[in-house]
mmCIF file of C-alpha atoms in Angstrom:
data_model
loop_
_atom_site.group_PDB
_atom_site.id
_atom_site.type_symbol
_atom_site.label_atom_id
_atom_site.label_comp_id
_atom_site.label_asym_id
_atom_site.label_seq_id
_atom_site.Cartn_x
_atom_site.Cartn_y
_atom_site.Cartn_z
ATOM 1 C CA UNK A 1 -9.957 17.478 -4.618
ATOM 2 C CA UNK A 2 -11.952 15.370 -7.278
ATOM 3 C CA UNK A 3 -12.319 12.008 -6.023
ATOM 4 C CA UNK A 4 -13.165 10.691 -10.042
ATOM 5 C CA UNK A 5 -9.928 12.296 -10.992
ATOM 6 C CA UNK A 6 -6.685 11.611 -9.584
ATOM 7 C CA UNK A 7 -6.062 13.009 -6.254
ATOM 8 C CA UNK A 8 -3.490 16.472 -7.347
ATOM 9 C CA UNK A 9 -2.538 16.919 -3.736
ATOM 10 C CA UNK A 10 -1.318 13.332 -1.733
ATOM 11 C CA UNK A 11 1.007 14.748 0.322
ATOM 12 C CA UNK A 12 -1.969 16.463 1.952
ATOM 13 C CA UNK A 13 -4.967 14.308 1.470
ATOM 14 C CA UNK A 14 -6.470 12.920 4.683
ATOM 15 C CA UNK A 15 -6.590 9.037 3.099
ATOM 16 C CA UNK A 16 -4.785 6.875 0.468
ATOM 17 C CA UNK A 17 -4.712 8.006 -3.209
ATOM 18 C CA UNK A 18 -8.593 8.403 -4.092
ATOM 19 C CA UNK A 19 -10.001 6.879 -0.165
ATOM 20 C CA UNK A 20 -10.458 9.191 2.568
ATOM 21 C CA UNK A 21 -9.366 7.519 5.996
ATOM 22 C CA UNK A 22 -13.245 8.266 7.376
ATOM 23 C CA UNK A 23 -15.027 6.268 4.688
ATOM 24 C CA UNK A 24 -17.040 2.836 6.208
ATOM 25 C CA UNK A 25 -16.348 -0.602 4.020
ATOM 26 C CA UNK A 26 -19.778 0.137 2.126
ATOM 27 C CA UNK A 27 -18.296 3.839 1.152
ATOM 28 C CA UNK A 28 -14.979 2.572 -0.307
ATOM 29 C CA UNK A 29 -16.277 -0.617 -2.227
ATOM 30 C CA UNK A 30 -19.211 2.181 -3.441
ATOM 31 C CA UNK A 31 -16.064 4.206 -4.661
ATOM 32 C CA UNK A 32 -14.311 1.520 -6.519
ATOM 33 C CA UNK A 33 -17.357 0.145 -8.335
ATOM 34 C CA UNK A 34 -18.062 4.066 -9.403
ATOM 35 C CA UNK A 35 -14.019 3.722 -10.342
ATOM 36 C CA UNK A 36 -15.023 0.614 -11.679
ATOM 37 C CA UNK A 37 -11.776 -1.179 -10.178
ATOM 38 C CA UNK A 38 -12.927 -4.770 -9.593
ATOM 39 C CA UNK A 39 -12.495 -6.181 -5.834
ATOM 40 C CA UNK A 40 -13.500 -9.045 -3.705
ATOM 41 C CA UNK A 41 -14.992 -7.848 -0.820
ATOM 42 C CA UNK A 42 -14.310 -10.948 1.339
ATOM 43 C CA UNK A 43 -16.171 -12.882 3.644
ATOM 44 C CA UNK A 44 -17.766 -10.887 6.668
ATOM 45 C CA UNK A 45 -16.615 -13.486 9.575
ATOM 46 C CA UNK A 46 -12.470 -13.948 8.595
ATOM 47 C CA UNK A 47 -9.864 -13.980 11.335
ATOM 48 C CA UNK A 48 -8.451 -10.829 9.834
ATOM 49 C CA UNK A 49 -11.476 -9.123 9.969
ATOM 50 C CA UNK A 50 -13.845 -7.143 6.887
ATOM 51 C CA UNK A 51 -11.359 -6.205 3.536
ATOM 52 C CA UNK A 52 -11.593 -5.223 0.625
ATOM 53 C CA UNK A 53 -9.168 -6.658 -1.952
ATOM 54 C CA UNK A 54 -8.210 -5.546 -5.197
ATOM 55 C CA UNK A 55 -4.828 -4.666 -7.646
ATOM 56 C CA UNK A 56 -3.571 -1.398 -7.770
ATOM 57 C CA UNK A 57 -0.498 -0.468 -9.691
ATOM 58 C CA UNK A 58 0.028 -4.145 -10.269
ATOM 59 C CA UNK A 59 0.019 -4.646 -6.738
ATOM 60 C CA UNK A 60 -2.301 -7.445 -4.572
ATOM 61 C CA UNK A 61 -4.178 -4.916 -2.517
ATOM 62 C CA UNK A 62 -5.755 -5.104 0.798
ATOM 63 C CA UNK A 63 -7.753 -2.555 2.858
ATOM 64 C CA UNK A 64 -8.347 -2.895 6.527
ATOM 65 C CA UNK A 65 -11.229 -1.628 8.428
ATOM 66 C CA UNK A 66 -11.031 -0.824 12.176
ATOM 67 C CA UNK A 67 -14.532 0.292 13.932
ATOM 68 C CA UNK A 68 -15.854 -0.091 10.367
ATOM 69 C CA UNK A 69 -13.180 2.797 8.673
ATOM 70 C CA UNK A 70 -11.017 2.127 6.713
ATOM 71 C CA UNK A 71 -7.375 1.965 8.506
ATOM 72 C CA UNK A 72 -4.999 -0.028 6.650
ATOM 73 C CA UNK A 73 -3.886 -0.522 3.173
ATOM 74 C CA UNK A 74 -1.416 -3.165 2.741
ATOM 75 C CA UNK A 75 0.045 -3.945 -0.685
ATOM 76 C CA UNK A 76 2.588 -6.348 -2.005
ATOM 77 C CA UNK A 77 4.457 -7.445 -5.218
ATOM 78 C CA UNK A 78 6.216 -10.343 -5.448
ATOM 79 C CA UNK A 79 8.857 -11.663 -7.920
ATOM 80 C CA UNK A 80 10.071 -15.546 -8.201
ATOM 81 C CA UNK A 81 13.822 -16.615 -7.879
ATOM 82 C CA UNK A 82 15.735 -15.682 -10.945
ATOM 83 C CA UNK A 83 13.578 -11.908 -11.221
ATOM 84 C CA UNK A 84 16.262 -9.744 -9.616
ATOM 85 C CA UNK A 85 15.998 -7.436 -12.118
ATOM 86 C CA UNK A 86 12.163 -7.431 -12.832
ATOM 87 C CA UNK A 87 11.657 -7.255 -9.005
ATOM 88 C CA UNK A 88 14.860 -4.195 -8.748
ATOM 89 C CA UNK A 89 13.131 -2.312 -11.674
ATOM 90 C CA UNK A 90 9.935 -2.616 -10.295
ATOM 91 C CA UNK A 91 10.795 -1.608 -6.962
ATOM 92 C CA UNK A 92 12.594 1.382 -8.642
ATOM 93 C CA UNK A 93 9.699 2.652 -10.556
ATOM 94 C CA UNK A 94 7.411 2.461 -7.434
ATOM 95 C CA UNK A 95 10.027 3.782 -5.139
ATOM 96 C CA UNK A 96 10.072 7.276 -7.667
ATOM 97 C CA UNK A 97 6.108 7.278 -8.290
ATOM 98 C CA UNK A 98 6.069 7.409 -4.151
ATOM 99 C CA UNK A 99 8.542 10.261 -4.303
ATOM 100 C CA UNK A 100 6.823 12.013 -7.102
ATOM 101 C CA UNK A 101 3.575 11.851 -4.950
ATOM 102 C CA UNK A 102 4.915 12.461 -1.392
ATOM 103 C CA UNK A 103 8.417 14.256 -1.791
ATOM 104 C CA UNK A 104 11.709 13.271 -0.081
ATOM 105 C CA UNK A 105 11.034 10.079 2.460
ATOM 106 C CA UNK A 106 12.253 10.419 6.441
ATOM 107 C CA UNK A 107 13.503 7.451 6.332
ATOM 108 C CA UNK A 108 15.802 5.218 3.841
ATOM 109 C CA UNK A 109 17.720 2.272 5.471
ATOM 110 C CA UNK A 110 18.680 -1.110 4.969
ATOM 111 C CA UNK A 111 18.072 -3.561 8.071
ATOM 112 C CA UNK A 112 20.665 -5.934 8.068
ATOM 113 C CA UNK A 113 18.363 -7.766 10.691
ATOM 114 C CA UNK A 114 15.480 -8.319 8.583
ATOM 115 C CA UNK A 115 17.428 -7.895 5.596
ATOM 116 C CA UNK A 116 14.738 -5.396 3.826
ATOM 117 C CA UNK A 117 15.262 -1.600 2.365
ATOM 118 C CA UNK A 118 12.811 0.310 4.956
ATOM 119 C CA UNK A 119 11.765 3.512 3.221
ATOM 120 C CA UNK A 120 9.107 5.896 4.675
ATOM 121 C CA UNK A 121 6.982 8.959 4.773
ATOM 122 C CA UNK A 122 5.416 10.952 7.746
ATOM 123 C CA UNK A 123 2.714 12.627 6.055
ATOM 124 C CA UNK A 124 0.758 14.856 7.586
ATOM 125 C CA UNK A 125 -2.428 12.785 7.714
ATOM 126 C CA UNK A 126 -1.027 9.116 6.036
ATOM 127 C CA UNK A 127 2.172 7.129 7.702
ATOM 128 C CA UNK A 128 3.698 5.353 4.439
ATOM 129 C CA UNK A 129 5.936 2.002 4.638
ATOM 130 C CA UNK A 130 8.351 0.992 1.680
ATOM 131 C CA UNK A 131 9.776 -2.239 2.105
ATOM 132 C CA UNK A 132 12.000 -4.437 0.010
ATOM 133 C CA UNK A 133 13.670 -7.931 0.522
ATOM 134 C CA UNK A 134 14.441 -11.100 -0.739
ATOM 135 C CA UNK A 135 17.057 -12.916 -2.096
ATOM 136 C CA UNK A 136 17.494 -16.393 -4.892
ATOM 137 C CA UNK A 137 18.892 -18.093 -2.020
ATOM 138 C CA UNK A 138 16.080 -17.249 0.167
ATOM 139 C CA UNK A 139 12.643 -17.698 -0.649
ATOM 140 C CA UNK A 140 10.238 -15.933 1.093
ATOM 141 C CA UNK A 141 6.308 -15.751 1.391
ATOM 142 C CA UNK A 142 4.069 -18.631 0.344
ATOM 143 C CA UNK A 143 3.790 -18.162 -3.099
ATOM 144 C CA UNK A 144 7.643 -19.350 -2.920
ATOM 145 C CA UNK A 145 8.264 -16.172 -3.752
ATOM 146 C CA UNK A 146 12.113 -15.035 -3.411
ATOM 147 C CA UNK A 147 11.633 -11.112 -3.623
ATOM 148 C CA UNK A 148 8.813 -9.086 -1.941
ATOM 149 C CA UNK A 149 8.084 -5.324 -2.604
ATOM 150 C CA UNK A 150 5.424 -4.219 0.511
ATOM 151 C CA UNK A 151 3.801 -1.104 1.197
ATOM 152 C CA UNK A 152 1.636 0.100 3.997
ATOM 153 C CA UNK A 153 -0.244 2.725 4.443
ATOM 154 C CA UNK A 154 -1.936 3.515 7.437
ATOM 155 C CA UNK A 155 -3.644 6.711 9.181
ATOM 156 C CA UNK A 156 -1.441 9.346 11.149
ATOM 157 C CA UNK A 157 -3.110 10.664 14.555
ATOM 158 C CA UNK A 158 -3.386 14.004 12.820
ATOM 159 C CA UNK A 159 -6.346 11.871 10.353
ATOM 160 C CA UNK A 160 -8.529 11.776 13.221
ATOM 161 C CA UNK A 161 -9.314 8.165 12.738
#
């Protein structure tokens, strides 16, 4: 796989898109400055530990580290009351990109519960989390946000990590 290119094989590749699951915090920032994707690498003492933040696909971006490897990508989207449709049309085109990359998820439900459209992917290295709620009633989030698009990524036991 070329790591400058896009990654051809996803549904395979022991990371998320162009990170490997084994890289440290100083190997991943090294590969978005060669990508030259700009992040904030954060402060070193926070409560949620070392990231590495940065937008991908239009979506806030954050990258967890545990034992200094990278072990967590978390990324949201969020849409304001009145953005149904943006936020519908946006989850749409992510939901099919996903699909494109990792073929047919294992999971596609709605959770009356938690009210949020819970689609996933058992890879065979990379455990992928679609979710999708909100309402105009509702707000949700701090950024008074009424509909949230979130999707986690984290590694599968199979990764090694």
């Amino acid at each position: 796989s070329d790591l400058n290119g896009q990654n051809p094989d996803l549904k395979n590749f022991n990371g998320w898109q162009f990170l490997k699951w084994s890289l440290t915090k100083i190997e991943t920032e090294d590969l978005l400055h060669k990508k030259k994707i700009e992040f904030d690498p954060g402060s070193p003492n926070q409560k949620s530990g070392p990231t590495t933040k940065f937008v991908h696909i239009n979506m806030k971006t954050t990258l967890f580290y545990k034992e200094n490897l990278l072990s967590d990508v978390q990324q949201y989207q969020y849409f304001k009351v009145g953005e149904k449709s943006k936020a519908d049309q946006a989850f749409t085109k992510l939901k099919k990109l996903l699909i494109k990359e990792y073929g047919k998820p294992i999971v596609q439900k709605f959770d009356k519960n938690e009210g949020k459209l819970h689609i996933s992917w058992e890879l065979k290295f990379t455990l992928v989390n679609l979710y999708f709620s909100g309402s105009d009633e509702m707000p949700a989030g701090f950024e008074s946000s009424a509909y949230e698009i979130f999707l986690q990524s984290t590694p599968s036991k199979e990764s090694g990590i």
